[in-house]
Coordinates of C-alpha atoms and ligand atoms in Angstrom, one line a residue:
X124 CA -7.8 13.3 -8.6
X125 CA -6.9 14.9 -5.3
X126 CA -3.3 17.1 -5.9
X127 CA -0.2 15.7 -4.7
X128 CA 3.7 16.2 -5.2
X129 CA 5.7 13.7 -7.4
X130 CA 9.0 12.8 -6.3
X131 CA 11.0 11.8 -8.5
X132 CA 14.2 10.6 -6.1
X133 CA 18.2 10.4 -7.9
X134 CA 18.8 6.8 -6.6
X135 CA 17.3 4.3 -4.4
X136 CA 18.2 5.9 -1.1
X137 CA 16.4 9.4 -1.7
X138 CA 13.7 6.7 -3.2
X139 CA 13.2 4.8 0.4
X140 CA 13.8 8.1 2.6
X141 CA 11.1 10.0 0.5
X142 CA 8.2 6.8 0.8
X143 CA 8.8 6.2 4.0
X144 CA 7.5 9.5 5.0
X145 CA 3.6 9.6 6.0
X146 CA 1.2 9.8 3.2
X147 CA 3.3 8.8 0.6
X148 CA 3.4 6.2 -1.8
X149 CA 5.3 4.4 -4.7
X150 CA 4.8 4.6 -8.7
X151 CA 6.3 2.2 -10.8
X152 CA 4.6 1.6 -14.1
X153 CA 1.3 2.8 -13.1
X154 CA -1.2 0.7 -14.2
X155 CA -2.6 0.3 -11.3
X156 CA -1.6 3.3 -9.1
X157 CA -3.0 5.9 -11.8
X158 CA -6.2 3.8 -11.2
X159 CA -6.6 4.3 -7.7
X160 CA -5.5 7.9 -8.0
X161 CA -8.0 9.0 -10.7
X162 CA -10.7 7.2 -8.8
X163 CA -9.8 9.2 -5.5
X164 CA -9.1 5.5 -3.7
X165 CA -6.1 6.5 -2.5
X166 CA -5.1 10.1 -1.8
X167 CA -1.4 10.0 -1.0
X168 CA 0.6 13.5 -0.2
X169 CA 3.6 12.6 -2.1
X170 CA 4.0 10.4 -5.3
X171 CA 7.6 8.8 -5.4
X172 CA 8.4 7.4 -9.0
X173 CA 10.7 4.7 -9.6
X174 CA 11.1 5.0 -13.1
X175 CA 15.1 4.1 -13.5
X176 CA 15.9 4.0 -10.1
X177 CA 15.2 -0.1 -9.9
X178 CA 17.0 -2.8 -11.9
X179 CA 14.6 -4.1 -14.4
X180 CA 17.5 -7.4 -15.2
X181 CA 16.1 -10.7 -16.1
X182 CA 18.8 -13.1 -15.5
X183 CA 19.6 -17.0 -14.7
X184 CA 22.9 -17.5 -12.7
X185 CA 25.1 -20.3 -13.4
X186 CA 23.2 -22.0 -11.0
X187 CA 20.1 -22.6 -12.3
X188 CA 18.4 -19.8 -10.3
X189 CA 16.1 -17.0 -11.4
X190 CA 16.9 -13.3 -10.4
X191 CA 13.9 -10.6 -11.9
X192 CA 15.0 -7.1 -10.8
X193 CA 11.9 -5.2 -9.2
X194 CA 11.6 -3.2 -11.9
X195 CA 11.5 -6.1 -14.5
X196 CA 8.6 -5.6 -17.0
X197 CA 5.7 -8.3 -17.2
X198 CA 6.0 -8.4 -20.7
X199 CA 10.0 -9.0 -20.8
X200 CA 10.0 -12.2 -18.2
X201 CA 7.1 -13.8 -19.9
X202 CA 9.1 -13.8 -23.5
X203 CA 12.2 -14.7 -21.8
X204 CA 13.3 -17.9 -23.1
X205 CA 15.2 -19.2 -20.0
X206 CA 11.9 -18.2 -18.0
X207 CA 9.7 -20.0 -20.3
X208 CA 11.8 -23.3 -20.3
X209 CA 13.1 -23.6 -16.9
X210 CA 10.1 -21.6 -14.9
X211 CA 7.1 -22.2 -17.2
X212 CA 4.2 -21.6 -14.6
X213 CA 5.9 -18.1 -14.5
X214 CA 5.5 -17.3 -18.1
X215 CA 2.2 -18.9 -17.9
X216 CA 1.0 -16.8 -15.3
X217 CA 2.0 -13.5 -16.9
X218 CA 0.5 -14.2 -20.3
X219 CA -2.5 -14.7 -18.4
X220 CA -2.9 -11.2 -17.1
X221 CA -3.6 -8.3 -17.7
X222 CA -3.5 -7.6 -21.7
X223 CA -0.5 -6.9 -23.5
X224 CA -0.3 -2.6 -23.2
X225 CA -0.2 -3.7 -19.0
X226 CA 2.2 -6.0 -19.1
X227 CA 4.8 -3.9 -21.3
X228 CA 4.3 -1.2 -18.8
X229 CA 3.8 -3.3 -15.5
X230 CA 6.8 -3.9 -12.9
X231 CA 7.1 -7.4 -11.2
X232 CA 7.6 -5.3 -7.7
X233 CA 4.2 -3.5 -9.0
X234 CA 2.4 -6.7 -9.8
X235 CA 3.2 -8.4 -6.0
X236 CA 1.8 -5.0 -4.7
X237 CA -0.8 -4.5 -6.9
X238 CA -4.1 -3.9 -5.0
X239 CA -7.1 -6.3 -4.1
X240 CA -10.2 -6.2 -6.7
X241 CA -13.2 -6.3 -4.2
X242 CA -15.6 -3.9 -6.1
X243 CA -16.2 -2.0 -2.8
X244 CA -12.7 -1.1 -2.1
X245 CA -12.4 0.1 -6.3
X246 CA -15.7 2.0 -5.5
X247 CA -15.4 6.0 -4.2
X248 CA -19.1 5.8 -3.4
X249 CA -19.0 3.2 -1.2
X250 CA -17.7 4.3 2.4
X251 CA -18.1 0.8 4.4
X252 CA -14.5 -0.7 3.3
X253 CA -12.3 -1.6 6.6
X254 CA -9.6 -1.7 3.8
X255 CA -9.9 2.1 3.1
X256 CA -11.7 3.3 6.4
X257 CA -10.6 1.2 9.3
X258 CA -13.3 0.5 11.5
X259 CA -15.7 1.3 8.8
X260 CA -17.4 -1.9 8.1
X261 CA -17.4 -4.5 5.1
X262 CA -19.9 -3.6 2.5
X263 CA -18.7 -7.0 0.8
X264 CA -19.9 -9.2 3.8
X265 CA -23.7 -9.3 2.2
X266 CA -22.8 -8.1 -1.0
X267 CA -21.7 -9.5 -4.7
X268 CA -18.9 -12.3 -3.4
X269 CA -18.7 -13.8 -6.9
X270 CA -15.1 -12.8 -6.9
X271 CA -14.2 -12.5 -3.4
X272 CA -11.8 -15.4 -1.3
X273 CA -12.9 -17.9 0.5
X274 CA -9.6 -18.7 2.3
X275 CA -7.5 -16.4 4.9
X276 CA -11.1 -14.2 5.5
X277 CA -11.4 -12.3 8.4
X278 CA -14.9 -11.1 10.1
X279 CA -13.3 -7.6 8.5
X280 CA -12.5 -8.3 4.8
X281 CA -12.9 -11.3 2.4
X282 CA -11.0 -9.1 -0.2
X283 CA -9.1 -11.4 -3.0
X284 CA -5.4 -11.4 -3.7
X285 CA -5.7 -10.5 -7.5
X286 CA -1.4 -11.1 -8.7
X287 CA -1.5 -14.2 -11.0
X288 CA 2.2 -14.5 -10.9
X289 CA 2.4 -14.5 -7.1
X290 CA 0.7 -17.5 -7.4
X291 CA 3.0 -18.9 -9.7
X292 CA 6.0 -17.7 -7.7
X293 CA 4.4 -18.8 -4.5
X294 CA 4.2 -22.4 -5.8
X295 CA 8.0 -22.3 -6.4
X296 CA 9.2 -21.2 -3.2
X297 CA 10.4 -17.4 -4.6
X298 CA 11.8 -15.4 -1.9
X299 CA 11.6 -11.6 -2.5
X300 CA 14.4 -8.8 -1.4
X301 CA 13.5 -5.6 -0.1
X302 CA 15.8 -2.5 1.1
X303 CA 14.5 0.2 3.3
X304 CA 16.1 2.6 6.0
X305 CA 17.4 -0.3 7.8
X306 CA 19.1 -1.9 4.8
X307 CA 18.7 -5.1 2.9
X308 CA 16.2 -7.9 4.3
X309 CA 15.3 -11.3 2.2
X310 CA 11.8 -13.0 2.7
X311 CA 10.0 -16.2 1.5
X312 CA 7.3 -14.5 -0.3
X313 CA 4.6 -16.4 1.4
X314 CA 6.1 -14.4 4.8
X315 CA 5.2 -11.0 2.6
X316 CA 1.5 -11.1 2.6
X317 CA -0.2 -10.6 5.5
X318 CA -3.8 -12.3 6.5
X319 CA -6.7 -9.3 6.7
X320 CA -7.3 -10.6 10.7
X321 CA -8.9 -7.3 12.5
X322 CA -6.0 -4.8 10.0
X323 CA -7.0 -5.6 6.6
X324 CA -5.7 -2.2 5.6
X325 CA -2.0 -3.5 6.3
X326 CA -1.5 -5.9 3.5
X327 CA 2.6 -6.8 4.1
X328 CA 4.7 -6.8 6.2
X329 CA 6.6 -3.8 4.7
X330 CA 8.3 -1.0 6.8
X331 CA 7.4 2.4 5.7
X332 CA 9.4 3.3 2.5
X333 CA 10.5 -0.7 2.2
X334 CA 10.7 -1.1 -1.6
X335 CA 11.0 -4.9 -3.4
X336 CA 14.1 -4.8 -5.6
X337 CA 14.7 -7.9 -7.0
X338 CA 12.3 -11.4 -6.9
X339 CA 15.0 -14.6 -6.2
X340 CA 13.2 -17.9 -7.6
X341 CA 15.3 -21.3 -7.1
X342 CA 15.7 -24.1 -9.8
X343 CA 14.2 -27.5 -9.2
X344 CA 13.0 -30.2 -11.5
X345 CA 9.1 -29.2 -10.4
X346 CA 10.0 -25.8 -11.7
X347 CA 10.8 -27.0 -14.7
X348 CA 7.7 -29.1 -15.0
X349 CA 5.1 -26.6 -14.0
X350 CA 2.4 -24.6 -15.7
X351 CA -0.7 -22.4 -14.5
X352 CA -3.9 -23.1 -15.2
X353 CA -6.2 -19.9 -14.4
X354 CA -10.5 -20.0 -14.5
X355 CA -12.2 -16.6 -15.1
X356 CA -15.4 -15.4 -16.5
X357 CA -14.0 -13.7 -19.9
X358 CA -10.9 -15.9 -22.0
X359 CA -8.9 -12.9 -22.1
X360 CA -8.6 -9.2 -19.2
X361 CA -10.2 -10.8 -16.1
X362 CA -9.0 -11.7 -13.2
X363 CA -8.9 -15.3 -11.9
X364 CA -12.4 -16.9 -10.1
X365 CA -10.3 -19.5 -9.3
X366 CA -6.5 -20.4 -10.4
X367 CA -3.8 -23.2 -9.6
X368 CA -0.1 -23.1 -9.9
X369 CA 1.5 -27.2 -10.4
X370 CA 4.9 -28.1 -10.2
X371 CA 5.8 -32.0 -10.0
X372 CA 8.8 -33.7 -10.6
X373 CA 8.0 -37.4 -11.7
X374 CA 10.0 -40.2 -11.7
X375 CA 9.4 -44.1 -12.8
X376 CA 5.8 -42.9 -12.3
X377 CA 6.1 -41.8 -9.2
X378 CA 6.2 -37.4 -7.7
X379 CA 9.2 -37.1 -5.7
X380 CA 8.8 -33.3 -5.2
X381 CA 5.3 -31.3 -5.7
X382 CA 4.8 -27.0 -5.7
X383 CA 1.0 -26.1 -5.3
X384 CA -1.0 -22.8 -5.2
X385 CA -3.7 -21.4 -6.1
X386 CA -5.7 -17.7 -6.6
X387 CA -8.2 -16.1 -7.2
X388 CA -9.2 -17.3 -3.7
X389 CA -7.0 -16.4 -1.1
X390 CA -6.6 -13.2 0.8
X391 CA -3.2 -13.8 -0.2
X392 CA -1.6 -16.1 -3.1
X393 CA -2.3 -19.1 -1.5
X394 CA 0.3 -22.1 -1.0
X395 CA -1.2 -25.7 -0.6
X396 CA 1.2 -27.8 1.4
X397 CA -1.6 -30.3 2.7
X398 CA -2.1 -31.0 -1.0
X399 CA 2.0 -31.0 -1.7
X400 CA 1.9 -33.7 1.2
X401 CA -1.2 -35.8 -0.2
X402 CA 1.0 -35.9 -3.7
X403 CA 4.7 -36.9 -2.6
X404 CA 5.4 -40.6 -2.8
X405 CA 2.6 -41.0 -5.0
X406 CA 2.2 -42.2 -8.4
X407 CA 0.9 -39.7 -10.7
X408 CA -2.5 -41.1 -11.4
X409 CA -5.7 -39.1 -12.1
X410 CA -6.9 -41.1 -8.5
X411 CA -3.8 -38.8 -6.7
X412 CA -5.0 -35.6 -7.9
X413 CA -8.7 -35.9 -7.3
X414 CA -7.5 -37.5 -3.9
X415 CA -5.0 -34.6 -2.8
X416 CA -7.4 -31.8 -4.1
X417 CA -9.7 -33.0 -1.3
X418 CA -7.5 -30.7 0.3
X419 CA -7.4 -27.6 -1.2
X420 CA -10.8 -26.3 0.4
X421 CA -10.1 -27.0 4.2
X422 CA -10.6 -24.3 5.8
X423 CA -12.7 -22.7 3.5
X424 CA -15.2 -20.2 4.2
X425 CA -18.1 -19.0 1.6
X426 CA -20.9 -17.0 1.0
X427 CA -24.0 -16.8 -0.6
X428 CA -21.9 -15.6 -4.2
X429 CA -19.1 -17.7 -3.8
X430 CA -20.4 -21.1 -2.9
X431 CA -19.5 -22.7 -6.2
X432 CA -15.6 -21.9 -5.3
X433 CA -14.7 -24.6 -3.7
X434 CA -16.0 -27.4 -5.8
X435 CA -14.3 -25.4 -8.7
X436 CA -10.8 -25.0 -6.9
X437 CA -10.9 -28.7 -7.0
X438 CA -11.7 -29.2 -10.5
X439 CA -9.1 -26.5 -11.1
X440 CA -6.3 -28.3 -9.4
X441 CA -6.7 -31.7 -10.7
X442 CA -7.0 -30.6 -14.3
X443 CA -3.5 -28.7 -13.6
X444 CA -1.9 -31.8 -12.3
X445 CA -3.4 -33.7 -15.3
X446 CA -1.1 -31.4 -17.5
X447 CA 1.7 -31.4 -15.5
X448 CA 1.2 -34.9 -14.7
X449 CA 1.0 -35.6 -18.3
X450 CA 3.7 -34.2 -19.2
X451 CA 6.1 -35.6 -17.0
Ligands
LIG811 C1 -7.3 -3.6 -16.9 C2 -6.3 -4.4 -16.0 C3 -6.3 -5.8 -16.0 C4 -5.5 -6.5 -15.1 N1 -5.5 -7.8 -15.1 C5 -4.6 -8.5 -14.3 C6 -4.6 -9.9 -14.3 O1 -5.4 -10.6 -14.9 N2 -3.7 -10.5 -13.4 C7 -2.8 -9.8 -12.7 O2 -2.0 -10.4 -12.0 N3 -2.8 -8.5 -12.7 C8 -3.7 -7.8 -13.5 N4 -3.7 -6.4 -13.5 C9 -2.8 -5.7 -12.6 C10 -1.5 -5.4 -13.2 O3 -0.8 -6.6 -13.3 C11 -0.9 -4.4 -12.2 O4 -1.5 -3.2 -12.4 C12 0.6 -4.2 -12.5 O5 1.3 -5.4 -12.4 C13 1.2 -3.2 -11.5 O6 2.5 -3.0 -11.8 P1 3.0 -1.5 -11.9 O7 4.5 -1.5 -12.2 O8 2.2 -0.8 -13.0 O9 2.7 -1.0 -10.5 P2 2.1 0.4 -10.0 O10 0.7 0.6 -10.4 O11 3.1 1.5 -10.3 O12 2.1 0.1 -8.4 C14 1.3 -0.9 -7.8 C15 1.6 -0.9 -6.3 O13 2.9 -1.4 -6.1 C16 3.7 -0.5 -5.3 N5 5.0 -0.6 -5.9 C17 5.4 -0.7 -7.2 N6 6.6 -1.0 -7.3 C18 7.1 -1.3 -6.1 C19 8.4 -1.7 -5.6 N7 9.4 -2.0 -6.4 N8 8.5 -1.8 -4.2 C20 7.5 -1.5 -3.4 N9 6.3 -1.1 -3.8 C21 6.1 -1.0 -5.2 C22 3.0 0.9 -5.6 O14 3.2 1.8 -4.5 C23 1.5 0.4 -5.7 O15 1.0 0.3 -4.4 C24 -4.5 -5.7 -14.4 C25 -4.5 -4.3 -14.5 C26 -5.3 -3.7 -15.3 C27 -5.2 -2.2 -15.4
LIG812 S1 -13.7 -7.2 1.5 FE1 -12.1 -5.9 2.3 S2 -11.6 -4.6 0.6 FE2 -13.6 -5.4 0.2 S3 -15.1 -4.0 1.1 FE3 -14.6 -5.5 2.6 S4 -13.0 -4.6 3.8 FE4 -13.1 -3.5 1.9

């Protein structure tokens, strides 16, 4: 590990002055910073912890809506009972990652930023990452793509969005608020993640020192009829090949209101509005899902490892919409 000096700021303020500053980064619960650090990914000047600087609340206001603190532990919203009644493709989501020991330690703020698997980026032997190097190349391009995106690429990085819950919270319209110098700012989380282009090494569109503090999720009858349905190659600690987030709300037979995305193949968590349209005003029939999954996979782009995505994005999407269809 290369040295550095931890911060460890009195209250949010100090927090955002002291990460905005070049070369420095934040830690909340670690499981994924102390990753990159050990492996020499990332070699930041200063450390700033968060630890009991954030609040970590879980709450459901009188109206309905969901408010998760940035420093809210994976662990607590997934055994929250208001979360896993009203927002169950949230609890889903969580229970799916990660293993237990993570999640009791991981922040939600944490989890949106956590960083992209691409085995090349995690590798400190392999040099060719525009991600870490700018300008440096893509040793992915021709390389193992089994687990790589196939939607939002760029010429410059095919890296996969890895956050199951973004996913979830992406097919519920979450927005996300963040302070920095500058103050308070709300955004959509969609509006958070940027698209690799030609700067895959800027991920968000985060000012310097910009922290998430709390994760605002609004109540609808989809929400409450939702679940996550996530593909990977082990049952339990691995990351999604392919994943979709459902909400629909159903009535007399028919979907009045539908909340789609899907991961493990997006640059970012990936919302599906053309499939959202192809569902409203439908009736929830297993001929609506196959038809609206058509459209999960336009504009996809593969490789020689990832070919089999898109045929298994669709398969993972109308299975979803079977349960949530079923349910309704
Ligand atoms: C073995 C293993 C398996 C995993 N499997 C999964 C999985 O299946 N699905 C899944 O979704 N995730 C998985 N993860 C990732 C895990 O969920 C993340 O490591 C965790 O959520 C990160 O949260 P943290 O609080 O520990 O963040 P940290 O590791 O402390 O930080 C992560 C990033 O977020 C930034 N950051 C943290 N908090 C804030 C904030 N409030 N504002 C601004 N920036 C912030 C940090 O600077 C850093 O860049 C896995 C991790 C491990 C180690
Ligand atoms: S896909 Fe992106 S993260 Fe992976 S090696 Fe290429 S540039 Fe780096």
């Amino acid at each position: 590990m290369y040295p550095f000096i931890l911060e460890r700021p009195r209250d949010v303020a100090a927090a955002t002055r002291l990460g905005s500053a070049d070369s420095a980064v934040y830690i909340a619960g670690g499981t994924d910073m102390m990753q990159l650090l050990t492996d020499e990914i990332l070699h930041p000047d200063h450390l700033v912890a968060l630890d009991g600087l954030l609040d970590a609340r879980i709450e459901v206001t009188p109206d309905g809506t969901l408010r998760l603190g940035g420093a809210a532990r994976m662990s607590d919203i997934a055994d929250d009972p208001d979360v896993a009644a009203v927002f169950p493709v949230v609890a889903e989501a969580l229970l799916l990652s990660a293993s237990g020991q993570v999640r009791n330690m991981a922040s939600i703020g944490g989890n949106l930023l956590q960083r992209t698997r691409c085995p090349y980026f995690r590798d400190p032997g392999v040099h060719a990452c525009n991600k870490r190097y700018p300008g440096a190349g893509c040793a992915a391009m021709d390389g193992a793509t089994r687990t790589l995106a196939v939607l939002g690429t760029s010429p410059h990085c095919i890296a996969t969005s890895a956050s199951d819950v973004a996913v979830a919270l992406m097919a519920l319209s979450a927005q996300v608020h963040v302070l920095g110098a500058h103050g308070e700012r709300v955004l959509a989380l969609d509006e958070l993640y940027r698209l690799p282009g030609d700067t895959p090494q800027i991920e968000t569109v985060l000012e310097p020192g910009e922290l998430i503090t709390s994760v605002v999720v609004p109540p609808t009858p989809a929400a409450r009829n939702s679940s996550y349905l996530k593909v990977r190659d082990r049952v339990s600690f691995e990351f999604a090949l392919t994943s979709a987030a459902v909400g629909l709300d159903v009535a007399d037979g028919v979907i009045r209101a539908a909340g789609v995305a899907m991961g493990g193949v997006g640059t970012k968590p990936w919302r599906m509005p053309l499939v959202e349209e192809a569902l409203i005003g439908r009736p929830a029939t297993a001929q609506t899902y196959r038809d609206a999954a058509q459209h999960a996979t336009e504009g996809a782009v593969t490789r020689e490892g990832n070919r089999f995505k898109p045929e298994l994005m669709k398969r993972t999407l109308v299975r979803a919409l079977h349960v949530v269809g079923g349910r309704a």
